[in-house]
XYZ file of N, CA, C and O in Angstrom:
736
model
N 110.927 92.369 149.747
C 112.369 91.564 149.588
C 113.245 92.209 150.800
O 113.628 92.753 150.403
N 113.304 91.386 151.444
C 114.671 91.512 152.021
C 115.636 90.925 151.941
O 115.822 89.329 151.483
N 117.216 91.332 152.397
C 118.201 90.868 151.928
C 118.834 89.124 152.981
O 118.327 90.457 154.381
N 119.351 88.881 152.949
C 119.901 87.687 153.584
C 121.408 88.507 154.198
O 122.307 87.898 153.192
N 121.638 88.448 155.611
C 123.158 88.715 155.288
C 123.500 87.353 155.661
O 123.318 86.761 156.860
N 124.795 87.337 155.299
C 125.656 85.517 155.850
C 126.855 86.649 156.266
O 127.557 87.061 155.933
N 126.966 85.574 157.724
C 128.409 85.779 158.263
C 128.198 84.317 158.772
O 127.987 82.946 158.545
N 129.564 84.285 159.249
C 130.592 83.450 159.416
C 130.271 82.899 160.914
O 130.771 84.071 161.739
N 129.428 81.993 161.217
C 129.227 81.350 162.748
C 130.229 80.280 163.234
O 130.457 79.733 162.227
N 130.754 79.945 164.303
C 131.342 78.768 164.562
C 129.867 78.619 165.748
O 129.587 79.129 166.872
N 129.751 77.130 165.643
C 128.633 76.608 166.552
C 129.802 75.696 167.571
O 129.950 74.835 167.530
N 128.784 76.312 169.170
C 129.933 75.478 169.809
C 128.469 74.924 171.275
O 127.854 75.972 171.417
N 127.974 73.958 171.013
C 126.832 73.191 171.901
C 125.822 74.269 171.887
O 125.917 74.462 171.094
N 125.285 75.033 172.722
C 124.737 76.327 172.592
C 124.673 77.832 172.284
O 123.888 78.453 171.852
N 125.861 78.070 172.354
C 126.653 79.429 172.032
C 126.732 79.405 170.807
O 126.986 78.670 169.846
N 126.419 80.737 170.348
C 127.159 80.677 168.588
C 127.873 82.060 168.482
O 127.314 83.148 169.569
N 128.863 82.025 168.564
C 129.606 83.271 168.308
C 130.300 83.913 166.937
O 130.373 82.300 166.002
N 130.867 85.066 166.258
C 130.903 85.403 165.374
C 132.804 85.154 165.224
O 133.523 85.540 165.365
N 132.909 84.956 163.965
C 134.494 84.416 163.839
C 134.564 85.511 163.160
O 134.031 85.616 162.107
N 136.043 86.042 163.660
C 136.258 87.643 162.910
C 136.866 86.759 161.295
O 137.932 86.072 160.989
N 137.163 87.789 160.636
C 137.808 87.979 158.826
C 138.817 88.738 159.074
O 138.774 89.909 159.493
N 139.753 87.886 158.488
C 141.280 88.769 158.354
C 140.741 89.536 157.550
O 140.229 89.755 156.495
N 141.644 90.510 157.896
C 141.449 92.291 157.102
C 143.069 92.285 156.734
O 144.236 92.095 156.838
N 143.256 92.469 155.136
C 144.449 92.594 154.182
C 144.244 93.577 153.918
O 145.462 93.737 152.878
N 143.943 95.287 154.447
C 144.093 96.304 153.910
C 145.674 96.355 154.105
O 146.395 97.346 153.284
N 146.128 96.121 155.403
C 147.380 96.787 155.559
C 147.900 96.366 154.881
O 149.308 96.337 154.063
N 148.319 94.618 154.425
C 149.323 93.797 153.575
C 148.757 94.775 152.126
O 150.319 94.507 151.629
N 148.025 94.877 151.617
C 147.798 95.744 150.258
C 148.216 97.228 150.586
O 149.072 97.651 149.227
N 148.221 97.282 151.602
C 148.989 98.998 151.342
C 150.591 98.721 151.503
O 151.466 99.906 150.539
N 150.946 98.068 151.720
C 152.269 98.050 152.600
C 153.014 97.585 150.461
O 154.289 97.893 150.700
N 152.179 96.865 149.761
C 152.681 96.087 148.848
C 153.071 97.275 147.748
O 153.748 97.522 147.433
N 151.530 98.215 148.172
C 151.605 99.314 146.828
C 152.064 100.044 147.209
O 153.305 100.864 146.266
N 152.619 100.606 148.381
C 154.078 101.741 148.898
C 154.995 100.825 148.848
O 156.240 101.639 148.091
N 155.336 99.527 148.865
C 156.600 99.068 147.864
C 156.725 99.111 146.313
O 158.042 99.374 146.111
N 155.754 98.943 145.503
C 155.582 98.948 144.439
C 155.782 100.866 144.121
O 157.183 100.549 143.280
N 155.563 101.476 144.587
C 156.097 102.994 143.849
C 157.262 103.592 144.577
O 158.268 104.008 144.008
N 157.707 102.672 145.405
C 158.964 102.988 146.242
C 160.031 102.375 145.202
O 161.178 103.005 144.635
N 159.768 101.527 144.407
C 160.712 100.389 143.558
C 160.394 101.211 142.176
O 161.662 101.343 141.648
N 159.673 101.841 142.110
C 158.972 102.407 140.323
C 160.003 103.711 140.359
O 160.790 104.145 139.389
N 160.064 104.576 141.902
C 160.731 105.933 142.277
C 162.347 105.336 142.207
O 162.797 106.582 141.244
N 162.738 104.220 142.298
C 163.816 104.002 142.365
C 164.847 103.573 141.261
O 165.659 104.354 140.771
N 163.848 103.167 140.298
C 164.121 102.991 138.810
C 164.211 104.237 138.023
O 165.166 104.426 136.948
N 162.976 105.111 138.376
C 163.244 106.204 137.819
C 164.369 106.728 137.788
O 165.093 108.138 136.917
N 164.752 107.282 139.086
C 166.232 107.982 139.431
C 167.135 107.338 139.159
O 168.496 108.180 138.585
N 167.027 106.352 138.917
C 168.146 105.343 138.493
C 168.523 105.702 136.887
O 169.354 106.072 136.363
N 166.761 105.989 136.231
C 167.345 105.847 134.605
C 167.709 107.327 134.761
O 168.409 108.207 133.367
N 167.141 108.686 135.186
C 167.861 109.926 135.318
C 169.364 110.543 135.313
O 169.852 110.943 134.427
N 169.625 109.694 136.258
C 171.112 109.511 137.083
C 172.200 109.357 135.628
O 172.951 110.247 135.015
N 171.575 108.024 134.878
C 171.871 107.713 133.772
C 172.396 108.313 132.757
O 173.380 109.193 131.893
N 171.774 109.282 132.074
C 171.054 110.596 131.209
C 172.159 111.403 131.630
O 172.297 112.703 130.425
N 172.261 112.115 133.008
C 173.277 112.933 133.112
C 174.696 112.665 133.374
O 175.169 113.610 133.603
N 175.504 111.578 132.806
C 176.336 111.041 132.805
C 177.325 112.036 131.099
O 176.298 111.889 130.152
N 178.360 112.340 131.343
C 178.918 112.794 130.211
C 178.213 113.583 129.675
O 178.286 113.544 128.355
N 177.586 114.630 129.894
C 177.434 115.767 128.742
C 177.705 116.948 129.036
O 178.482 117.584 130.047
N 177.658 117.780 127.989
C 178.019 119.279 127.801
C 176.730 119.704 127.065
O 176.628 119.501 126.526
N 176.283 121.092 128.237
C 175.299 121.410 127.651
C 175.370 123.541 127.906
O 175.516 123.980 128.588
N 175.198 123.970 126.444
C 175.152 124.982 126.137
C 173.991 125.466 125.950
O 173.795 125.308 125.403
N 173.367 126.754 126.798
C 172.398 127.309 126.581
C 172.963 129.007 126.905
O 173.024 129.792 127.351
N 172.144 129.298 125.438
C 172.672 131.071 125.073
C 171.025 131.427 125.021
O 170.193 131.592 124.536
N 170.574 131.891 126.150
C 169.438 132.691 126.240
C 169.333 133.808 126.092
O 168.606 135.156 125.551
N 170.580 134.330 125.943
C 171.029 136.162 125.596
C 170.486 136.090 124.529
O 170.611 135.387 123.366
N 170.456 137.625 124.091
C 170.682 138.035 122.693
C 171.792 137.749 121.684
O 171.619 138.971 120.765
N 172.954 137.880 122.438
C 173.971 137.835 121.393
C 174.542 137.314 121.210
O 174.183 135.529 121.435
N 174.983 136.471 120.069
C 175.788 135.360 119.276
C 176.782 135.386 119.573
O 177.489 135.737 119.585
N 177.337 133.902 119.977
C 179.027 133.873 120.094
C 179.392 132.996 118.608
O 178.481 131.612 118.573
N 180.570 133.329 118.533
C 180.850 132.903 117.466
C 182.087 131.882 117.594
O 182.233 131.143 116.824
N 182.757 131.533 118.622
C 183.769 130.036 118.935
C 183.372 130.415 120.394
O 183.210 131.315 121.627
N 183.523 128.951 120.688
C 183.269 128.723 122.285
C 184.129 127.500 122.024
O 183.922 126.179 121.342
N 185.279 127.409 122.713
C 185.681 125.937 123.460
C 185.652 125.820 124.618
O 186.221 126.590 125.674
N 185.787 124.312 124.786
C 186.170 124.262 126.411
C 187.564 123.011 126.377
O 187.417 122.040 125.929
N 187.826 123.180 127.559
C 189.223 122.452 127.637
C 189.848 122.241 129.094
O 189.137 122.372 130.145
N 190.744 121.249 129.146
C 191.007 120.868 130.674
C 192.975 120.887 130.593
O 193.185 120.801 129.609
N 193.132 121.890 131.383
C 194.456 121.917 131.700
C 195.097 121.583 132.979
O 194.624 122.139 134.125
N 196.012 121.283 133.045
C 196.696 120.844 134.443
C 197.645 121.796 134.746
O 197.406 122.656 134.161
N 198.552 121.177 135.805
C 199.238 122.236 136.654
C 200.480 122.316 135.502
O 200.784 123.841 136.116
N 200.931 121.448 135.092
C 201.951 122.114 134.010
C 201.648 122.609 132.434
O 202.334 123.076 132.054
N 200.444 123.513 132.308
C 199.705 123.871 131.480
C 199.156 122.862 130.039
O 199.473 123.570 128.675
N 199.257 121.419 130.395
C 199.406 120.570 129.505
C 197.672 120.631 129.217
O 196.778 120.742 130.110
N 197.230 120.917 128.122
C 195.672 120.967 127.321
C 195.495 119.137 127.308
O 196.583 118.686 126.666
N 194.676 119.238 127.950
C 194.049 117.448 128.257
C 192.824 116.828 126.623
O 192.950 116.353 126.022
N 192.004 117.860 127.028
C 191.002 117.613 125.717
C 190.110 119.067 125.697
O 189.874 119.796 125.988
N 189.898 119.130 124.252
C 188.927 119.902 123.846
C 187.979 119.807 122.959
O 187.773 118.830 122.082
N 186.805 120.592 123.273
C 185.302 120.706 122.382
C 185.099 121.834 122.350
O 185.426 122.779 122.655
N 184.906 122.235 120.686
C 185.097 123.223 120.305
C 183.503 123.643 119.466
O 183.012 122.240 119.056
N 182.923 124.526 119.868
C 181.436 125.159 119.100
C 181.867 126.001 118.044
O 182.165 126.525 118.228
N 181.824 126.062 117.470
C 182.337 127.343 115.993
C 181.118 128.520 116.093
O 181.304 129.316 115.945
N 179.665 127.968 116.057
C 178.881 129.471 116.609
C 178.265 128.787 117.578
O 177.478 128.005 117.180
N 177.149 129.481 118.068
C 176.387 129.175 119.143
C 175.190 130.529 119.110
O 175.640 131.521 119.699
N 173.839 130.441 118.332
C 172.874 131.843 117.650
C 172.444 132.106 119.248
O 172.138 131.317 120.484
N 171.671 133.115 119.546
C 170.961 133.550 120.556
C 170.123 133.146 120.665
O 169.307 131.771 119.355
N 169.819 132.282 121.862
C 168.526 131.827 122.018
C 168.361 130.136 121.502
O 167.674 129.545 121.378
N 169.725 129.688 121.399
C 169.692 128.400 121.483
C 170.475 127.402 122.183
O 170.624 127.737 122.848
N 169.884 126.222 122.335
C 170.196 125.189 123.706
C 171.326 124.281 122.704
O 170.601 123.541 121.052
N 172.326 123.633 122.928
C 173.145 122.435 122.224
C 173.487 121.534 123.407
O 173.864 122.221 124.359
N 173.037 120.422 123.296
C 173.282 119.368 123.689
C 174.924 118.499 123.458
O 174.495 117.485 122.252
N 175.866 117.511 123.665
C 176.597 116.973 123.586
C 177.574 115.980 124.233
O 177.345 116.360 125.455
N 177.013 115.316 123.473
C 178.237 113.964 124.664
C 179.950 114.118 124.543
O 180.251 114.132 123.581
N 179.983 114.140 125.923
C 181.580 114.002 126.272
C 182.381 113.008 126.347
O 183.266 112.214 126.616
N 181.589 111.624 126.001
C 182.040 109.756 126.546
C 183.085 110.025 126.045
O 184.181 109.406 126.214
N 183.913 110.743 125.064
C 185.299 110.435 123.604
C 185.911 110.710 124.341
O 187.146 110.558 123.704
N 185.845 111.933 125.085
C 186.934 112.914 126.380
C 187.640 111.758 127.055
O 188.881 112.354 127.692
N 186.806 110.602 127.602
C 187.665 109.775 128.592
C 188.441 111.080 129.852
O 189.415 110.862 130.147
N 187.006 111.977 130.150
C 187.540 112.693 131.193
C 187.279 112.134 132.554
O 187.639 112.646 133.440
N 186.666 110.837 132.675
C 187.349 109.915 133.725
C 188.425 109.506 134.485
O 188.985 109.348 135.429
N 189.552 110.265 133.028
C 190.614 109.705 133.585
C 191.323 110.262 134.266
O 192.773 110.451 134.333
N 190.912 112.304 134.334
C 191.945 112.688 134.729
C 191.789 112.596 136.074
O 190.793 112.609 137.172
N 192.965 113.262 136.780
C 193.920 112.723 138.137
C 194.583 114.309 138.578
O 195.176 114.781 137.447
N 194.872 114.383 139.325
C 195.978 115.683 139.548
C 195.181 116.585 140.236
O 193.913 117.071 139.976
N 196.003 118.372 140.015
C 194.970 119.313 139.841
C 194.868 119.750 138.418
O 195.639 119.926 137.424
N 193.329 119.329 138.255
C 192.963 119.412 136.798
C 192.067 120.727 136.625
O 191.561 120.893 137.577
N 191.706 121.549 135.632
C 191.015 123.144 135.586
C 190.343 122.794 134.509
O 190.761 122.733 133.316
N 189.260 123.128 134.706
C 188.651 123.414 133.024
C 188.498 124.850 132.666
O 188.332 125.789 133.626
N 189.181 125.471 131.594
C 189.061 126.476 130.612
C 187.985 126.620 129.656
O 187.306 125.929 129.295
N 187.542 127.975 129.581
C 186.031 128.416 128.640
C 186.686 129.402 128.329
O 187.374 130.382 128.570
N 186.968 129.269 126.952
C 187.221 130.586 125.679
C 186.156 131.008 124.972
O 185.309 129.702 124.225
N 185.739 132.141 125.001
C 184.297 132.310 124.372
C 184.196 134.091 123.493
O 185.271 134.783 123.948
N 184.092 134.068 122.075
C 184.204 135.108 121.461
C 182.429 135.290 120.945
O 182.073 134.317 121.133
N 182.626 136.490 121.163
C 181.232 136.993 120.845
C 181.038 137.764 119.531
O 182.013 138.231 119.083
N 179.834 137.771 118.895
C 179.654 138.469 117.741
C 179.805 140.231 117.110
O 180.645 140.755 117.073
N 179.978 140.895 118.967
C 180.055 142.086 118.776
C 181.832 141.892 119.062
O 182.144 143.474 119.641
N 182.327 141.258 119.751
C 184.335 141.996 119.480
C 184.887 140.942 120.096
O 185.914 141.115 120.694
N 183.720 141.053 122.001
C 184.625 140.475 122.772
C 184.873 139.404 122.793
O 184.443 138.503 122.260
N 186.268 139.067 123.640
C 186.361 137.290 123.517
C 186.805 137.538 125.442
O 187.690 138.160 125.509
N 186.620 135.964 125.903
C 186.869 135.982 127.424
C 187.667 134.716 127.193
O 187.145 133.744 126.855
N 188.775 134.290 128.241
C 189.113 132.713 128.740
C 188.832 132.580 130.249
O 188.544 133.453 131.121
N 187.677 131.686 130.861
C 187.496 131.610 131.902
C 188.075 129.704 132.403
O 187.778 129.392 132.300
N 188.384 130.203 133.837
C 189.187 129.042 134.215
C 188.292 128.752 134.923
O 188.435 130.030 135.942
N 188.108 127.409 135.901
C 187.435 127.152 136.944
C 187.527 125.846 137.334
O 188.194 124.638 136.313
N 186.857 125.680 139.080
C 186.812 124.296 139.197
C 188.059 123.292 139.161
O 188.990 124.141 139.270
N 188.135 122.306 139.679
C 189.716 122.088 140.339
C 188.802 119.787 140.113
O 188.743 119.846 140.927
N 189.733 119.586 139.630
C 189.150 117.980 138.802
C 190.371 117.118 139.199
O 191.238 117.171 139.158
N 189.560 116.649 140.955
C 190.964 115.511 140.966
C 190.786 114.639 140.976
O 192.015 113.750 140.965
N 189.760 113.700 140.417
C 189.032 112.554 141.011
C 188.589 111.751 139.317
O 188.229 111.114 139.365
N 188.929 112.321 138.351
C 187.810 112.175 137.346
C 186.882 112.883 137.212
O 185.810 113.199 137.745
N 186.113 112.693 136.220
C 184.897 113.445 135.707
C 184.137 113.076 134.783
O 184.504 112.113 133.912
N 182.368 112.627 134.920
C 181.562 112.075 134.413
C 180.480 112.424 134.910
O 179.646 112.019 134.069
N 180.512 113.534 134.864
C 179.424 114.664 135.048
C 178.775 115.400 134.134
O 179.156 114.901 132.727
N 178.021 116.313 134.123
C 177.339 117.145 133.479
C 177.871 118.729 133.460
O 178.332 119.169 134.300
N 178.392 119.284 132.692
C 178.889 120.645 132.383
C 177.568 121.288 131.764
O 177.267 120.922 130.763
N 177.380 122.562 132.401
C 176.773 123.475 131.889
C 176.650 124.505 131.449
O 177.678 124.614 132.888
N 176.824 125.489 130.444
C 177.224 126.635 130.385
C 176.062 127.600 129.713
O 175.536 127.255 128.846
N 176.032 128.518 131.209
C 174.482 129.449 130.614
C 174.355 130.666 130.405
O 175.600 131.219 130.939
N 174.581 131.293 129.227
C 174.536 132.898 128.813
C 173.235 133.558 128.802
O 172.055 133.163 128.168
N 173.242 134.641 129.732
C 171.584 135.229 129.769
C 172.274 136.842 129.660
O 172.835 137.222 130.125
N 170.903 137.525 129.048
C 171.140 139.039 129.909
C 170.884 139.779 130.759
O 170.567 139.211 131.879
N 171.706 140.794 131.165
C 171.079 141.712 132.847
C 170.438 142.449 132.030
O 170.411 143.321 130.643
N 170.074 143.694 133.152
C 169.541 144.920 133.136
C 170.793 145.759 132.301
O 170.403 146.758 131.540
N 172.201 145.583 132.656
C 172.766 146.673 132.101
C 173.438 145.978 130.575
O 173.011 145.027 130.041
N 174.257 146.559 129.685
C 174.371 145.608 128.597
C 175.678 144.394 128.953
O 176.019 144.147 128.191
N 175.992 143.995 130.280
C 176.625 142.738 130.743
C 176.311 141.498 130.245
O 174.354 141.721 129.674
N 176.620 140.129 130.484
C 175.704 139.560 130.292
C 176.302 138.364 131.287
O 177.103 138.316 132.002
N 175.810 137.684 132.113
C 175.600 136.779 132.734
C 175.866 135.261 132.531
O 175.390 134.768 131.916
N 177.344 134.658 132.662
C 177.643 133.488 132.503
C 177.591 132.687 133.765
O 178.546 132.985 134.832
N 176.469 131.465 133.643
C 176.520 130.762 134.576
C 177.345 128.819 134.334
O 177.210 128.738 133.011
N 178.439 128.521 135.143
C 178.977 127.665 134.514
C 179.445 126.328 135.450
O 180.027 126.982 136.540
N 178.906 125.059 135.673
C 178.632 124.470 136.752
C 179.399 122.970 135.947
O 178.686 122.596 135.256
N 179.896 122.306 136.776
C 180.359 121.123 136.856
C 179.965 119.983 137.992
O 180.661 120.466 138.520
N 178.942 119.259 137.061
C 178.387 118.564 138.802
C 178.140 116.956 138.194
O 178.154 116.508 137.288
N 178.364 116.240 139.585
C 178.101 115.166 139.404
C 176.823 114.214 139.950
O 176.278 115.058 140.950
N 176.283 113.349 139.672
C 174.774 112.310 140.321
C 174.013 113.254 139.645
O 173.464 114.361 138.730
N 172.966 112.747 140.792
C 171.492 112.964 140.337
C 171.285 114.619 140.700
O 170.289 115.162 140.067
N 171.768 115.454 141.595
C 171.850 115.815 142.257
C 172.235 117.314 142.004
O 172.646 118.650 141.973
N 173.313 116.976 140.314
C 174.212 117.878 139.823
C 175.283 118.637 141.305
O 175.293 119.572 141.087
N 176.044 117.541 142.108
C 176.290 118.137 142.863
C 177.964 118.739 142.509
O 178.659 117.760 141.589
N 178.467 120.263 142.897
C 179.430 120.803 143.032
C 180.755 119.774 143.828
O 182.183 120.681 143.808
N 180.747 119.359 144.954
C 181.140 119.427 146.038
C 182.429 118.550 145.823
O 184.164 118.868 145.802
N 182.969 117.595 144.462
C 184.239 117.335 144.229
C 185.002 117.573 142.976
O 186.199 118.175 142.926
N 183.916 118.480 142.457
C 185.137 119.536 141.557
C 184.614 120.948 141.534
O 185.264 121.851 141.118
N 184.459 121.383 142.508
C 184.577 123.126 143.330
C 184.058 124.310 141.719
O 184.172 125.178 141.356
N 183.429 123.674 140.803
C 182.819 124.366 139.682
C 181.474 124.739 139.800
O 180.782 124.004 139.173
N 181.308 125.999 140.553
C 179.836 126.495 140.378
C 180.258 127.908 140.198
O 179.872 128.344 141.283
N 180.243 128.218 139.255
C 180.528 130.250 139.275
C 179.842 130.640 138.207
O 179.300 130.530 137.365
N 179.808 131.876 138.522
C 179.126 133.083 137.920
C 179.770 134.259 137.438
O 181.225 134.748 138.784
N 179.751 134.497 136.296
C 180.788 135.510 135.831
C 179.891 136.910 135.295
O 178.658 136.511 134.070
N 180.288 137.670 135.157
C 179.638 139.060 134.099
C 180.263 139.032 133.409
O 181.747 139.335 133.761
N 179.912 139.243 131.726
C 180.572 139.740 130.766
C 180.036 141.200 129.836
O 179.259 140.337 129.653
N 181.115 142.081 129.712
C 180.784 142.334 128.565
C 181.243 142.216 127.264
O 182.518 141.987 126.598
N 180.024 141.595 126.299
C 180.035 141.146 125.180
C 180.855 142.017 123.983
O 181.214 141.153 123.251
N 180.826 143.236 124.618
C 182.128 144.433 123.251
C 183.555 144.297 123.729
O 184.099 144.502 122.381
N 184.006 144.336 124.897
C 185.490 143.979 125.108
C 186.026 142.872 125.967
O 187.027 142.947 125.991
N 184.710 142.168 126.206
C 185.392 140.848 127.117
C 185.471 141.138 128.036
O 186.127 140.193 129.060
N 185.787 141.806 128.873
C 186.060 142.335 130.611
C 184.795 141.398 131.360
O 183.854 141.575 130.844
N 185.417 141.258 132.347
C 184.766 140.044 133.232
C 184.999 140.369 134.368
O 186.100 141.197 134.884
N 184.206 140.442 135.373
C 183.398 140.935 136.524
C 183.459 139.889 137.412
O 182.947 138.938 137.096
């Protein structure tokens, strides 16, 4: 048994010609692309919102931190806001919100300062960045071991989805000895 193929025909007098069917493939692809783009924009906005007003301390090293303080200092030496950690154990990650600190009100020449003290007896004060127009981004403080007996400290304060430091100027790397606090 054979199947009958149905086609749309238009009859004109004695001629028969096939009527083309409209294809909606391009329309479906365009709508699908638009939907994916819209979903990606919503996801990026949500990610960007979660990166605001955060302080992340990541101690990847084998040394314990006994005291860790973050504060902002202006030109006259006035301390603006302080966030303290009593201790941060080795291989520990701490995430804190900085929304209560009103860092978006920072104006003028303001620097981020960090005091770190180690269980081995060393301590140091780091001063970095320059916050001219307020700040509501993410500050990350990462500590890692090196091949020597020193520790590698990465201190970064960035804003936006890609954690840009163009506004803050705070993207520094320090080498520090945990026994005497010597900074390179």
